[in-house]
XYZ file of N, CA and C in Angstrom:
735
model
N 125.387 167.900 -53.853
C 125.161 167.230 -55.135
C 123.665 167.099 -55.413
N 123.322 166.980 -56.714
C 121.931 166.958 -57.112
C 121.774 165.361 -57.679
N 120.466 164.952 -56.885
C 120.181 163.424 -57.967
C 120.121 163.173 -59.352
N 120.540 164.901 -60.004
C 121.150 164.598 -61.390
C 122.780 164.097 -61.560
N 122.897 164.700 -60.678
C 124.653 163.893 -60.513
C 124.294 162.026 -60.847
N 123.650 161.777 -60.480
C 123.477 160.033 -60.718
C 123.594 160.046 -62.576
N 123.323 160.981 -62.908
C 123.299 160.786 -64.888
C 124.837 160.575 -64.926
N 125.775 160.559 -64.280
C 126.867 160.477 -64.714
C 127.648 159.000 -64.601
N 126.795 158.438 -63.901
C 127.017 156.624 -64.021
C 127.115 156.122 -65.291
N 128.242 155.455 -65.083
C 128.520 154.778 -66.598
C 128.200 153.562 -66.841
N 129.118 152.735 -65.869
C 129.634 151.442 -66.121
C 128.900 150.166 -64.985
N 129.130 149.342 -64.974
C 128.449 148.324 -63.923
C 129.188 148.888 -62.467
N 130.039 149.113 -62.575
C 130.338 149.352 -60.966
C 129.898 151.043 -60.123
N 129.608 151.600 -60.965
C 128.910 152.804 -60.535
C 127.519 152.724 -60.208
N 127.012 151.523 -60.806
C 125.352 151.233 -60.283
C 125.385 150.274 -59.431
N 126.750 149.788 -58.916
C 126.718 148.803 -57.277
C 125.817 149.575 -56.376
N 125.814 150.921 -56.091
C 125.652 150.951 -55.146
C 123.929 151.611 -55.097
N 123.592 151.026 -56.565
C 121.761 151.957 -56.955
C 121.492 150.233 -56.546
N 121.538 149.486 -56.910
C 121.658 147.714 -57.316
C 121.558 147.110 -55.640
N 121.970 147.471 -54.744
C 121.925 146.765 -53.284
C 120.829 147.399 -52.807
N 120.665 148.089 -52.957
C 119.286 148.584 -52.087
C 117.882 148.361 -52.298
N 117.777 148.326 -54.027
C 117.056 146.965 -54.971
C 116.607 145.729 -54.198
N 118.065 145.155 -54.450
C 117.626 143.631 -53.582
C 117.383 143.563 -52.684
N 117.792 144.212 -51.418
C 117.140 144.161 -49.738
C 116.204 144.502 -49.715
N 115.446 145.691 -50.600
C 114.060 145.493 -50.783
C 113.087 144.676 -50.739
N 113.537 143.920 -51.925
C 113.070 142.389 -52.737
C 112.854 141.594 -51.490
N 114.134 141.430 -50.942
C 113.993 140.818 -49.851
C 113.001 140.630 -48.842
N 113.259 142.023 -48.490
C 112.526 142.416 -46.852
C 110.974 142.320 -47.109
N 110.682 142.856 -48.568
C 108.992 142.390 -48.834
C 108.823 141.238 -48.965
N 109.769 140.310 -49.133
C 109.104 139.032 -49.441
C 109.326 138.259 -47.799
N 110.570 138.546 -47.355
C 110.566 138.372 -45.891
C 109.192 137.953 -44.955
N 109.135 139.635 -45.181
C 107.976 140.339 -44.387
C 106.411 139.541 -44.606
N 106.796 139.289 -45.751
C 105.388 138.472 -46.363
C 105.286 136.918 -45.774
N 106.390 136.497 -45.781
C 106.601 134.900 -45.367
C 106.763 134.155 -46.847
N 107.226 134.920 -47.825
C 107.780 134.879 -48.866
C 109.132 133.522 -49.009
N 109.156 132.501 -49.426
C 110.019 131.705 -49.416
C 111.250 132.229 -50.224
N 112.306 132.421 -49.871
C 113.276 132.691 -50.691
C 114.574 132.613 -51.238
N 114.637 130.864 -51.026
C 115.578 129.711 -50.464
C 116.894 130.704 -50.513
N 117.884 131.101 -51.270
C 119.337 130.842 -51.019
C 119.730 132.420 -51.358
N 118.490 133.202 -51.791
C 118.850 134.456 -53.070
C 119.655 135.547 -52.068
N 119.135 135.101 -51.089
C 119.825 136.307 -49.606
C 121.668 136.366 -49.675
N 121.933 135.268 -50.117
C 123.183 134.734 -49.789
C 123.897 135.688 -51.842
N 123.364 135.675 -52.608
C 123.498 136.236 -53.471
C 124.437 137.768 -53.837
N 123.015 138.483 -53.119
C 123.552 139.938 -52.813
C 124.733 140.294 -52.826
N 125.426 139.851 -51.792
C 126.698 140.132 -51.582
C 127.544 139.652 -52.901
N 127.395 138.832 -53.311
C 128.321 138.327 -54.848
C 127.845 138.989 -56.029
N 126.845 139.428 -55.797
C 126.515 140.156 -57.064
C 126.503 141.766 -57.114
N 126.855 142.266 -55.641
C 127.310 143.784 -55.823
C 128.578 143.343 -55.800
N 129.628 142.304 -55.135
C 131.220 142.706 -55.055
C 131.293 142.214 -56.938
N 130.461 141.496 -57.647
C 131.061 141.421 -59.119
C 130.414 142.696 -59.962
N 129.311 143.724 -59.652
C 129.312 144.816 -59.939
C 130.478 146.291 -59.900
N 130.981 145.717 -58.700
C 131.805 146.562 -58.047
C 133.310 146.354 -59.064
N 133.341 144.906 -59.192
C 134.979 143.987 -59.696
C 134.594 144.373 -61.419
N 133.311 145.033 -61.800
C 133.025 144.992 -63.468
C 132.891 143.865 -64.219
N 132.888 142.778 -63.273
C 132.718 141.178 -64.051
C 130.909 141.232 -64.456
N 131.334 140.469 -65.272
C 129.692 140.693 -65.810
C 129.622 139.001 -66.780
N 128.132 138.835 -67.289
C 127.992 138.029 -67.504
C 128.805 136.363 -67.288
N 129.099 135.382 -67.569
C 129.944 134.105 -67.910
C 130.716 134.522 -66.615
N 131.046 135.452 -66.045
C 131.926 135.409 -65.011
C 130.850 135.663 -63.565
N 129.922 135.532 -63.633
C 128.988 135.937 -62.694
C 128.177 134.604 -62.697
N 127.864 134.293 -61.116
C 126.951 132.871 -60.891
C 125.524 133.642 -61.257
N 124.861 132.248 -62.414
C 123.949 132.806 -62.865
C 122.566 133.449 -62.302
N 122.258 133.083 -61.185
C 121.514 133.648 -59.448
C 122.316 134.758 -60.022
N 123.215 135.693 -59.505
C 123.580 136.554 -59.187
C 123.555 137.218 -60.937
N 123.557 137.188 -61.853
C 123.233 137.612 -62.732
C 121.105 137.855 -63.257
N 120.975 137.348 -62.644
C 119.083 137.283 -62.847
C 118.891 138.339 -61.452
N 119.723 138.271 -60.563
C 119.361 138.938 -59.419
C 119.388 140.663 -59.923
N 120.646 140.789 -60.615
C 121.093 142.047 -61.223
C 120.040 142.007 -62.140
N 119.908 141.748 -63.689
C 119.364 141.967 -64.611
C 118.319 142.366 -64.047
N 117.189 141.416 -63.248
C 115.801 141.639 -62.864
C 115.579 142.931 -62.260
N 116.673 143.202 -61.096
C 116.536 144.562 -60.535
C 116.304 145.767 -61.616
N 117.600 145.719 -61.919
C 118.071 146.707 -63.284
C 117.045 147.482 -64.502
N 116.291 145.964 -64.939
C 115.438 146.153 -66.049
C 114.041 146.720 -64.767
N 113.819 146.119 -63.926
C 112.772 146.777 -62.826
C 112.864 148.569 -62.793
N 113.810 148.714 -62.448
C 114.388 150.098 -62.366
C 113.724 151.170 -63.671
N 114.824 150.636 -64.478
C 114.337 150.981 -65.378
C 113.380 151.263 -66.720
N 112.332 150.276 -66.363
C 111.168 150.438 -66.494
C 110.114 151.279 -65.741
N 110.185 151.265 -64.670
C 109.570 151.810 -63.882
C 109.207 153.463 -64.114
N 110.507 154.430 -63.961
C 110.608 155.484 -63.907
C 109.358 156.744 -65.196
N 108.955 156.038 -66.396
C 108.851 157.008 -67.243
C 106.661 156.793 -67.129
N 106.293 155.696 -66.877
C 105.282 155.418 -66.090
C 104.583 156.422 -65.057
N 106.147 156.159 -64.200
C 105.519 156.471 -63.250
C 104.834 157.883 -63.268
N 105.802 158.684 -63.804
C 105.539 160.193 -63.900
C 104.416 160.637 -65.107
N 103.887 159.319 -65.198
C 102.422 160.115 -65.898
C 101.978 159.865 -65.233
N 101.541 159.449 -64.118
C 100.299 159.563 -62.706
C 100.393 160.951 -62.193
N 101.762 161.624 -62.222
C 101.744 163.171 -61.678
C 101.665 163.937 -62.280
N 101.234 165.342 -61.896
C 100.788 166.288 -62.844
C 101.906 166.603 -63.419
N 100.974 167.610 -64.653
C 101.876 167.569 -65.833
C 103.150 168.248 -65.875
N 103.376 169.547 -64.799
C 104.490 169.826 -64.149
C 105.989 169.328 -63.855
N 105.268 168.715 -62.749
C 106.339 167.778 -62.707
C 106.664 166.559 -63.700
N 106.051 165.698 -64.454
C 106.292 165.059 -65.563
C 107.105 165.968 -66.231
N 107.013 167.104 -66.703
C 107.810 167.741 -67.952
C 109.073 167.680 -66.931
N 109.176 168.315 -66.206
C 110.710 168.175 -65.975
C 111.364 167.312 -65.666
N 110.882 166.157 -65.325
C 111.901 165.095 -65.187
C 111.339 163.566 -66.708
N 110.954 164.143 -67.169
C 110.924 163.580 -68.525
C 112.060 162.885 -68.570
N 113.171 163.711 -69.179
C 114.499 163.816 -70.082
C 115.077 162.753 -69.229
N 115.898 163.418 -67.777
C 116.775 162.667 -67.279
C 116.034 161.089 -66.604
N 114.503 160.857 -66.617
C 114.672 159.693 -65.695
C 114.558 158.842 -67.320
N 114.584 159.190 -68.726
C 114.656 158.313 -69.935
C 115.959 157.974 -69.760
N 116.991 158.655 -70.221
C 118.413 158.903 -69.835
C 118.566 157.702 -68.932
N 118.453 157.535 -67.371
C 118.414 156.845 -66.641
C 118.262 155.819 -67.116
N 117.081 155.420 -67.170
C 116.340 154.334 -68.212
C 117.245 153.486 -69.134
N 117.565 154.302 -69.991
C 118.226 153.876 -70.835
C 119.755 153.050 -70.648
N 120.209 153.930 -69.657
C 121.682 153.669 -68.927
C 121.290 152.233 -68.012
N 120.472 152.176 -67.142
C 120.067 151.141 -66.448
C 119.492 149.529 -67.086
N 118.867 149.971 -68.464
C 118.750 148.782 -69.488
C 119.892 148.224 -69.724
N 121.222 149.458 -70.399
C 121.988 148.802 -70.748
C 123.261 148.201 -69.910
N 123.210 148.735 -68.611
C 124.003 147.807 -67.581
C 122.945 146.261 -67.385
N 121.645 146.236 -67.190
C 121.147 144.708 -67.345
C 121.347 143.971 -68.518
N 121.263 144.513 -69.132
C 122.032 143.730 -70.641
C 122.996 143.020 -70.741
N 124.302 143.555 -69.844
C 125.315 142.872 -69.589
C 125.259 141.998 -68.856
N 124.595 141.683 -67.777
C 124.308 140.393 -67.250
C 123.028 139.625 -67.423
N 122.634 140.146 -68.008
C 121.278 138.875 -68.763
C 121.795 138.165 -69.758
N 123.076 138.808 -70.911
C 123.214 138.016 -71.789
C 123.430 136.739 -71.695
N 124.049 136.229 -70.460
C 124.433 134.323 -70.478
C 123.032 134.011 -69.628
N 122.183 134.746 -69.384
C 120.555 133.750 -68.933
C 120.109 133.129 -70.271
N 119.215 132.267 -70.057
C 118.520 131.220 -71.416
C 117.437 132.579 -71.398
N 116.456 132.747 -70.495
C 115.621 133.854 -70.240
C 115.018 134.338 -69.367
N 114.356 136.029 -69.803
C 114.629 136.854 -68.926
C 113.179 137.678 -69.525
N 112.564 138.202 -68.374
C 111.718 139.681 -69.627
C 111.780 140.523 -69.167
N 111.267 141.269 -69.805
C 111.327 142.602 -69.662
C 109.963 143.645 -68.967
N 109.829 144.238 -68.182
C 108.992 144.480 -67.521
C 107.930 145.197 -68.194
N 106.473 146.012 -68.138
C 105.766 146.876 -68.348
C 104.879 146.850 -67.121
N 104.914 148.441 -66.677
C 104.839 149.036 -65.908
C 103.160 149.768 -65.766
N 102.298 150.027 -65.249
C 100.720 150.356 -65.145
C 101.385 151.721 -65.699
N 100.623 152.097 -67.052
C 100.194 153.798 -67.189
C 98.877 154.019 -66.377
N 98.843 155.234 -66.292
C 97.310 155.791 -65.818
C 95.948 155.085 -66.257
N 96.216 154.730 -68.533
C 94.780 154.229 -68.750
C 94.657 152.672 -68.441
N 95.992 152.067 -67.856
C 95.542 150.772 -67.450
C 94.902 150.843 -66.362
N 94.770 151.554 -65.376
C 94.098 151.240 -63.962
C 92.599 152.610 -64.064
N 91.253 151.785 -64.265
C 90.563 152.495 -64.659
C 88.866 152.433 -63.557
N 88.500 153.013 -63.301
C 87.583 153.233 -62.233
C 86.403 154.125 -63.051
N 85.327 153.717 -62.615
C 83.915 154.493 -63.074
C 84.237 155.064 -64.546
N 84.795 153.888 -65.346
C 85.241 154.384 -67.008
C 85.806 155.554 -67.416
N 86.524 155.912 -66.517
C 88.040 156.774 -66.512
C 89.307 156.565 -66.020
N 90.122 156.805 -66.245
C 91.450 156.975 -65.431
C 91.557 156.872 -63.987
N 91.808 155.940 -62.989
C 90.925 155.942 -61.359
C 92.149 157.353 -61.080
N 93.193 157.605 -61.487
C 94.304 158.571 -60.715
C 93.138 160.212 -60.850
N 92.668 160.017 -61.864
C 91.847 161.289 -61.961
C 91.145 161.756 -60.743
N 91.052 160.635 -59.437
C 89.853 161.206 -58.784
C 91.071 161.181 -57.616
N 91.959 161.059 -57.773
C 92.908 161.920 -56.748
C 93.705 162.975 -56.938
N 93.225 163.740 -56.141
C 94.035 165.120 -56.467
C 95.146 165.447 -55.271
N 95.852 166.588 -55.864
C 97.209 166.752 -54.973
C 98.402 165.959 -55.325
N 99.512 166.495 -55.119
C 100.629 166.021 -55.893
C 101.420 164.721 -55.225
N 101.129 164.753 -53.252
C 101.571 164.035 -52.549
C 100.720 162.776 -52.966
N 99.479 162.871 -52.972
C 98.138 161.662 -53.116
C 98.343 161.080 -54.045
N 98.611 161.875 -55.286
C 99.067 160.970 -56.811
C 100.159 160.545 -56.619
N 101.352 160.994 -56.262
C 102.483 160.027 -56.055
C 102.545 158.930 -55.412
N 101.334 158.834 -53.997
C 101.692 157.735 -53.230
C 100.918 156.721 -53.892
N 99.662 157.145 -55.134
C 99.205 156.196 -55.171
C 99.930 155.315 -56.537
N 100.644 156.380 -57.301
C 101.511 155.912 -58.748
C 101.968 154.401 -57.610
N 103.048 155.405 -56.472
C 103.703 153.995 -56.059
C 103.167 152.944 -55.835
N 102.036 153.136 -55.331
C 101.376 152.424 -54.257
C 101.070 150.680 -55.527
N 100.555 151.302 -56.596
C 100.837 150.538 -57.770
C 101.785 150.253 -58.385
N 102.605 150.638 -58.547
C 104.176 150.512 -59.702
C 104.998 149.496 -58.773
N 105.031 149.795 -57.221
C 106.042 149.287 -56.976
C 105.422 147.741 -56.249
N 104.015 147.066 -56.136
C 103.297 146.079 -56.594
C 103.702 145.654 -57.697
N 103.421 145.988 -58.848
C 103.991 145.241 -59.887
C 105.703 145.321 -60.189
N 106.734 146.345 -59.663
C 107.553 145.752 -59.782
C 108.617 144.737 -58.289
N 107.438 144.807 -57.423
C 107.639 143.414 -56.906
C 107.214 142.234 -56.977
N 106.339 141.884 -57.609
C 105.917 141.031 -58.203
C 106.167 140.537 -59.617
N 107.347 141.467 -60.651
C 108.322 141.267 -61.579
C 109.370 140.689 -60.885
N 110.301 141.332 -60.240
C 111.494 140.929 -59.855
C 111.390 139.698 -59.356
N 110.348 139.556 -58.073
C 110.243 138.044 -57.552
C 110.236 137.216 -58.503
N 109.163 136.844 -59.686
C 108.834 136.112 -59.859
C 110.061 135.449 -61.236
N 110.910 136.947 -61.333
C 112.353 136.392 -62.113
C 112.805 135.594 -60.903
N 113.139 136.200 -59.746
C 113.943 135.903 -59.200
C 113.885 134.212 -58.499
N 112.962 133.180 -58.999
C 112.316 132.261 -57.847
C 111.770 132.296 -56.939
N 110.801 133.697 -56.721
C 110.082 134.013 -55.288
C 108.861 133.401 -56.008
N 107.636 132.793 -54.879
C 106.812 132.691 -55.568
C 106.014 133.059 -54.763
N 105.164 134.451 -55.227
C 104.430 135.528 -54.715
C 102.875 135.111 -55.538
N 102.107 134.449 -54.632
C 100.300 134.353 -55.350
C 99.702 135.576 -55.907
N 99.470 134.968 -57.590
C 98.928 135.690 -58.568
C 97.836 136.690 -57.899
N 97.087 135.545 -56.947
C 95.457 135.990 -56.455
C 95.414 137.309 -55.321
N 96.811 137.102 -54.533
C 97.315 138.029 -53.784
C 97.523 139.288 -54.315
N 98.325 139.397 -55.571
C 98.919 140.700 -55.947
C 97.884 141.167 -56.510
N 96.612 140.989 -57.564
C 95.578 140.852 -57.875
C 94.435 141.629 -56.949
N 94.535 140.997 -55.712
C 93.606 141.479 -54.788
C 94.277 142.962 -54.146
N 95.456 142.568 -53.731
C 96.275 143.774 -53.323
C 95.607 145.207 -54.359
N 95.962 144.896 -55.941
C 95.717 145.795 -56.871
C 94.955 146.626 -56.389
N 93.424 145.714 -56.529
C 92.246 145.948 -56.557
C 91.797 146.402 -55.180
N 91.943 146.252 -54.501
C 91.715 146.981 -52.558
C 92.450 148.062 -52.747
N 93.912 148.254 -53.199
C 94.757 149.674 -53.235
C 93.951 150.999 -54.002
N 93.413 150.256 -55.094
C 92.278 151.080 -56.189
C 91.379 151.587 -55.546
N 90.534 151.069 -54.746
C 89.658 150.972 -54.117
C 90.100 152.312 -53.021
N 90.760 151.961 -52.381
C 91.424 153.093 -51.134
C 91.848 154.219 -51.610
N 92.550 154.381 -52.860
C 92.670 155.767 -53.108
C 91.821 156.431 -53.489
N 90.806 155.853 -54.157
C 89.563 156.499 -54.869
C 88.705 156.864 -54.063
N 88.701 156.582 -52.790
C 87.622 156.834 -51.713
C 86.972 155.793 -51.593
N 86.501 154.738 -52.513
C 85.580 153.370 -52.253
C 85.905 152.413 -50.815
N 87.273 152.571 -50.480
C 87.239 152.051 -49.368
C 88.202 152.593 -48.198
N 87.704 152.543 -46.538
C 88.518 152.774 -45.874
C 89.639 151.946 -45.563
N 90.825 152.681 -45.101
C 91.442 151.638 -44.805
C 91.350 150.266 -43.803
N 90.357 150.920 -42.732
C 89.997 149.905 -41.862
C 89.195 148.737 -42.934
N 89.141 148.963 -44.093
C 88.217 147.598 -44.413
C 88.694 147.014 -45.700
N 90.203 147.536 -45.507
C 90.962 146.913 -46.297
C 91.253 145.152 -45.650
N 91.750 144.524 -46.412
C 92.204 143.050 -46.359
C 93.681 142.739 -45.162
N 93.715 142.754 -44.264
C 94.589 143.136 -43.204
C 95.762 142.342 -44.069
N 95.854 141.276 -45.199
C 97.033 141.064 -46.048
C 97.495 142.182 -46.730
N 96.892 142.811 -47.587
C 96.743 144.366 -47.865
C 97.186 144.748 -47.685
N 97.127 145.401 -46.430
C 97.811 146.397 -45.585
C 98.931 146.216 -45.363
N 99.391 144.467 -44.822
C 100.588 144.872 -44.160
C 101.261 144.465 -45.400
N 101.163 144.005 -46.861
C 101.410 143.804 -48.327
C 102.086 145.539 -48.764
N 101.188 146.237 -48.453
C 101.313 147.761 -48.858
C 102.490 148.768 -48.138
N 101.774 147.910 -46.780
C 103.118 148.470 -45.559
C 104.515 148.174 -45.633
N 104.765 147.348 -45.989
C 106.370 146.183 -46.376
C 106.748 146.720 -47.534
N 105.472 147.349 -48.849
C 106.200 148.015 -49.908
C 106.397 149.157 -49.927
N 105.741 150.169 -49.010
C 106.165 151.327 -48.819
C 107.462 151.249 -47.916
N 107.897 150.274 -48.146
C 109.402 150.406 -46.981
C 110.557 150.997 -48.492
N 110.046 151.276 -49.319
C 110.839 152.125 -50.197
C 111.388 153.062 -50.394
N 110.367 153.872 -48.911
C 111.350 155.461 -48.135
C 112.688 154.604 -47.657
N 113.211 153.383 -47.705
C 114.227 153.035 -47.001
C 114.961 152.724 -48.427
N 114.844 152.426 -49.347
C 115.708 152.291 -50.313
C 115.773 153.341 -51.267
N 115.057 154.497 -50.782
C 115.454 155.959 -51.366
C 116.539 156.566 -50.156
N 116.316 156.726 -49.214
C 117.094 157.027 -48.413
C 118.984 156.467 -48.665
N 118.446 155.052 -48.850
C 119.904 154.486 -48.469
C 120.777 154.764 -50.026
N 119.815 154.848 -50.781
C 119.985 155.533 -52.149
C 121.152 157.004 -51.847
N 120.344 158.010 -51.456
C 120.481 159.124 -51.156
C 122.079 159.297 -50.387
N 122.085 157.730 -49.214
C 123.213 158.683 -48.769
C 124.541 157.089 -49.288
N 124.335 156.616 -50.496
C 125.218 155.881 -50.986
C 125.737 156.751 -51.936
N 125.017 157.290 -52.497
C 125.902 158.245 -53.564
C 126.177 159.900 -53.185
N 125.738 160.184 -51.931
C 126.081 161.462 -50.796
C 125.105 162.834 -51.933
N 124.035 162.106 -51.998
C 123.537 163.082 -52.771
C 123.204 164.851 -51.843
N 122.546 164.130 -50.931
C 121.499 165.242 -49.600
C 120.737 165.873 -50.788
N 120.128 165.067 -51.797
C 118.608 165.418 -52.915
C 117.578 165.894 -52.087
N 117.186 167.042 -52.183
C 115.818 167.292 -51.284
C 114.904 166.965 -52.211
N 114.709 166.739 -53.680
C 113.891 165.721 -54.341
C 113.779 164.317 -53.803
N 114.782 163.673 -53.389
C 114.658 161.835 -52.937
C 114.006 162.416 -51.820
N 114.377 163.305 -50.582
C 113.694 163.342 -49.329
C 112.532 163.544 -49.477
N 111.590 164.639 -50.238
C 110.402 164.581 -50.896
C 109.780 163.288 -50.832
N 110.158 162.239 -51.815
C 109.924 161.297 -51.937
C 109.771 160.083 -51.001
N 110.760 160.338 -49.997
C 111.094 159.395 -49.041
C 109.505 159.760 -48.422
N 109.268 160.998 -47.905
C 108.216 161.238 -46.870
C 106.983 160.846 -46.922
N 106.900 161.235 -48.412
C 105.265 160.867 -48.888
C 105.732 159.304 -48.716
N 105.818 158.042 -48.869
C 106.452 157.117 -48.969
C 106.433 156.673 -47.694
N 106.946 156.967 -46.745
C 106.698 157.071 -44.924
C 105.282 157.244 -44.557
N 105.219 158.420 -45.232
C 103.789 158.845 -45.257
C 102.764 157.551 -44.705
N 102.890 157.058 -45.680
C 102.102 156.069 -46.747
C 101.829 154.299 -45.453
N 103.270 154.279 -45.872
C 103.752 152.952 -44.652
C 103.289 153.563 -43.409
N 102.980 154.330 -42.685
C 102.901 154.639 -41.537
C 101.093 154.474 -41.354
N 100.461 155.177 -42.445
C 99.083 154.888 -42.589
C 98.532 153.208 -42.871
N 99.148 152.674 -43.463
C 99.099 151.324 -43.776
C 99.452 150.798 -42.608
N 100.468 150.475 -42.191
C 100.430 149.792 -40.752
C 100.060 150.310 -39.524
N 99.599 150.971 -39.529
C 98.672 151.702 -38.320
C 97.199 151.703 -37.975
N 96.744 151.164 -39.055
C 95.729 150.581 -38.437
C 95.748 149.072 -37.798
């Protein structure tokens, strides 16, 4: 099967199984962080078996509806971003289907945001928001592996620091902020990693644990995508350099 096979998800219970791997994410970075995260652990499980059951909104504890929505709208924000950090190549071809996606993934959060009071909606770093020596900072990395790790290295910072901060995590402004700004710094060459912020690092290291929620991705819907494995590596890549020093 191809990770275009995923375009064929319809309904809330076909994205149970994109939706769990989301939250253990959420989790394990905030875990990992010493992230307080009173009861949301206990969630998960009620909010994929009512993904799974198609209950949605008014029938869903409202935790477990913010848990979904937040993921969901995360998701799907994310994707069309991201692929302007990579060359223009690859952007053109996966244009179409990760909008598609997008679109499908909005409108399964829709269904369980409607009984929240409120909720937002994410925006995601393009290229001209993150800007270095009054250009584009992605410009001064080249190679297709280097730009991807660093799209992530940013995107998925801010969409952990979205989801948490729906979710009742409370992750310091000054932290994610600094994180930004040291990550900027490291891809551009301005800094080594040894003289990164040892929060940083292991901040960066805990979010590159996302080769683990592509993976578990990969073999929940029995894809064997040698696109997700791609992805997974650079991603490993990444976490392996980060916590190794």
């Amino acid at each position: 099967m191809s990770v275009l096979s995923l375009l064929r998800a319809r309904n809330a219970a076909d994205f149970a199984d994109w939706f769990r791997p989301g939250a253990e994410y959420l989790l394990r970075v905030a875990d990992g962080m010493g992230f307080r995260t009173g009861d949301l652990a206990g969630f998960i499980d009620e909010a994929e078996t009512a993904m799974r059951a198609g209950r949605t909104g008014a029938d869903v504890a409202p935790t477990a509806n913010r848990l979904i929505a937040a993921d969901l709208y995360a998701d799907a924000a994310f994707g069309l971003p991201f692929l302007e950090w990579t060359p223009v190549w690859y952007e053109l071809g996966l244009t179409a289907p990760t909008a598609y996606a997008g679109w499908q993934l909005r409108r399964i959060a829709d269904q369980y945001a409607a009984t929240i009071d409120h909720i937002s909606v994410p925006r995601f770093s393009r290229p001209g928001d993150v800007v270095t020596r009054g250009r584009p900072a992605v410009e001064s990395v080249s190679g297709f592996a280097d730009r991807f790790a660093f799209a992530d290295a940013i995107l998925h910072l801010e969409w952990f620091a979205y989801v948490a901060e729906e979710c009742g995590i409370n992750v310091p402004a000054d932290m994610v902020a600094e994180t930004r700004r040291e990550t900027v710094a490291y891809y551009v060459g301005d800094r080594s990693l040894e003289e990164l912020d040892p929060s940083v690092r292991r901040f960066q290291t805990l979010l590159f644990t996302d080769d683990e929620w592509i993976r578990d991705l990969d073999d929940r819907y029995g894809l064997g995508s040698t696109l997700l494995s791609v992805w997974a590596r650079v991603c490993r890549r990444e976490r392996e350099r980060f916590g190794g020093v």
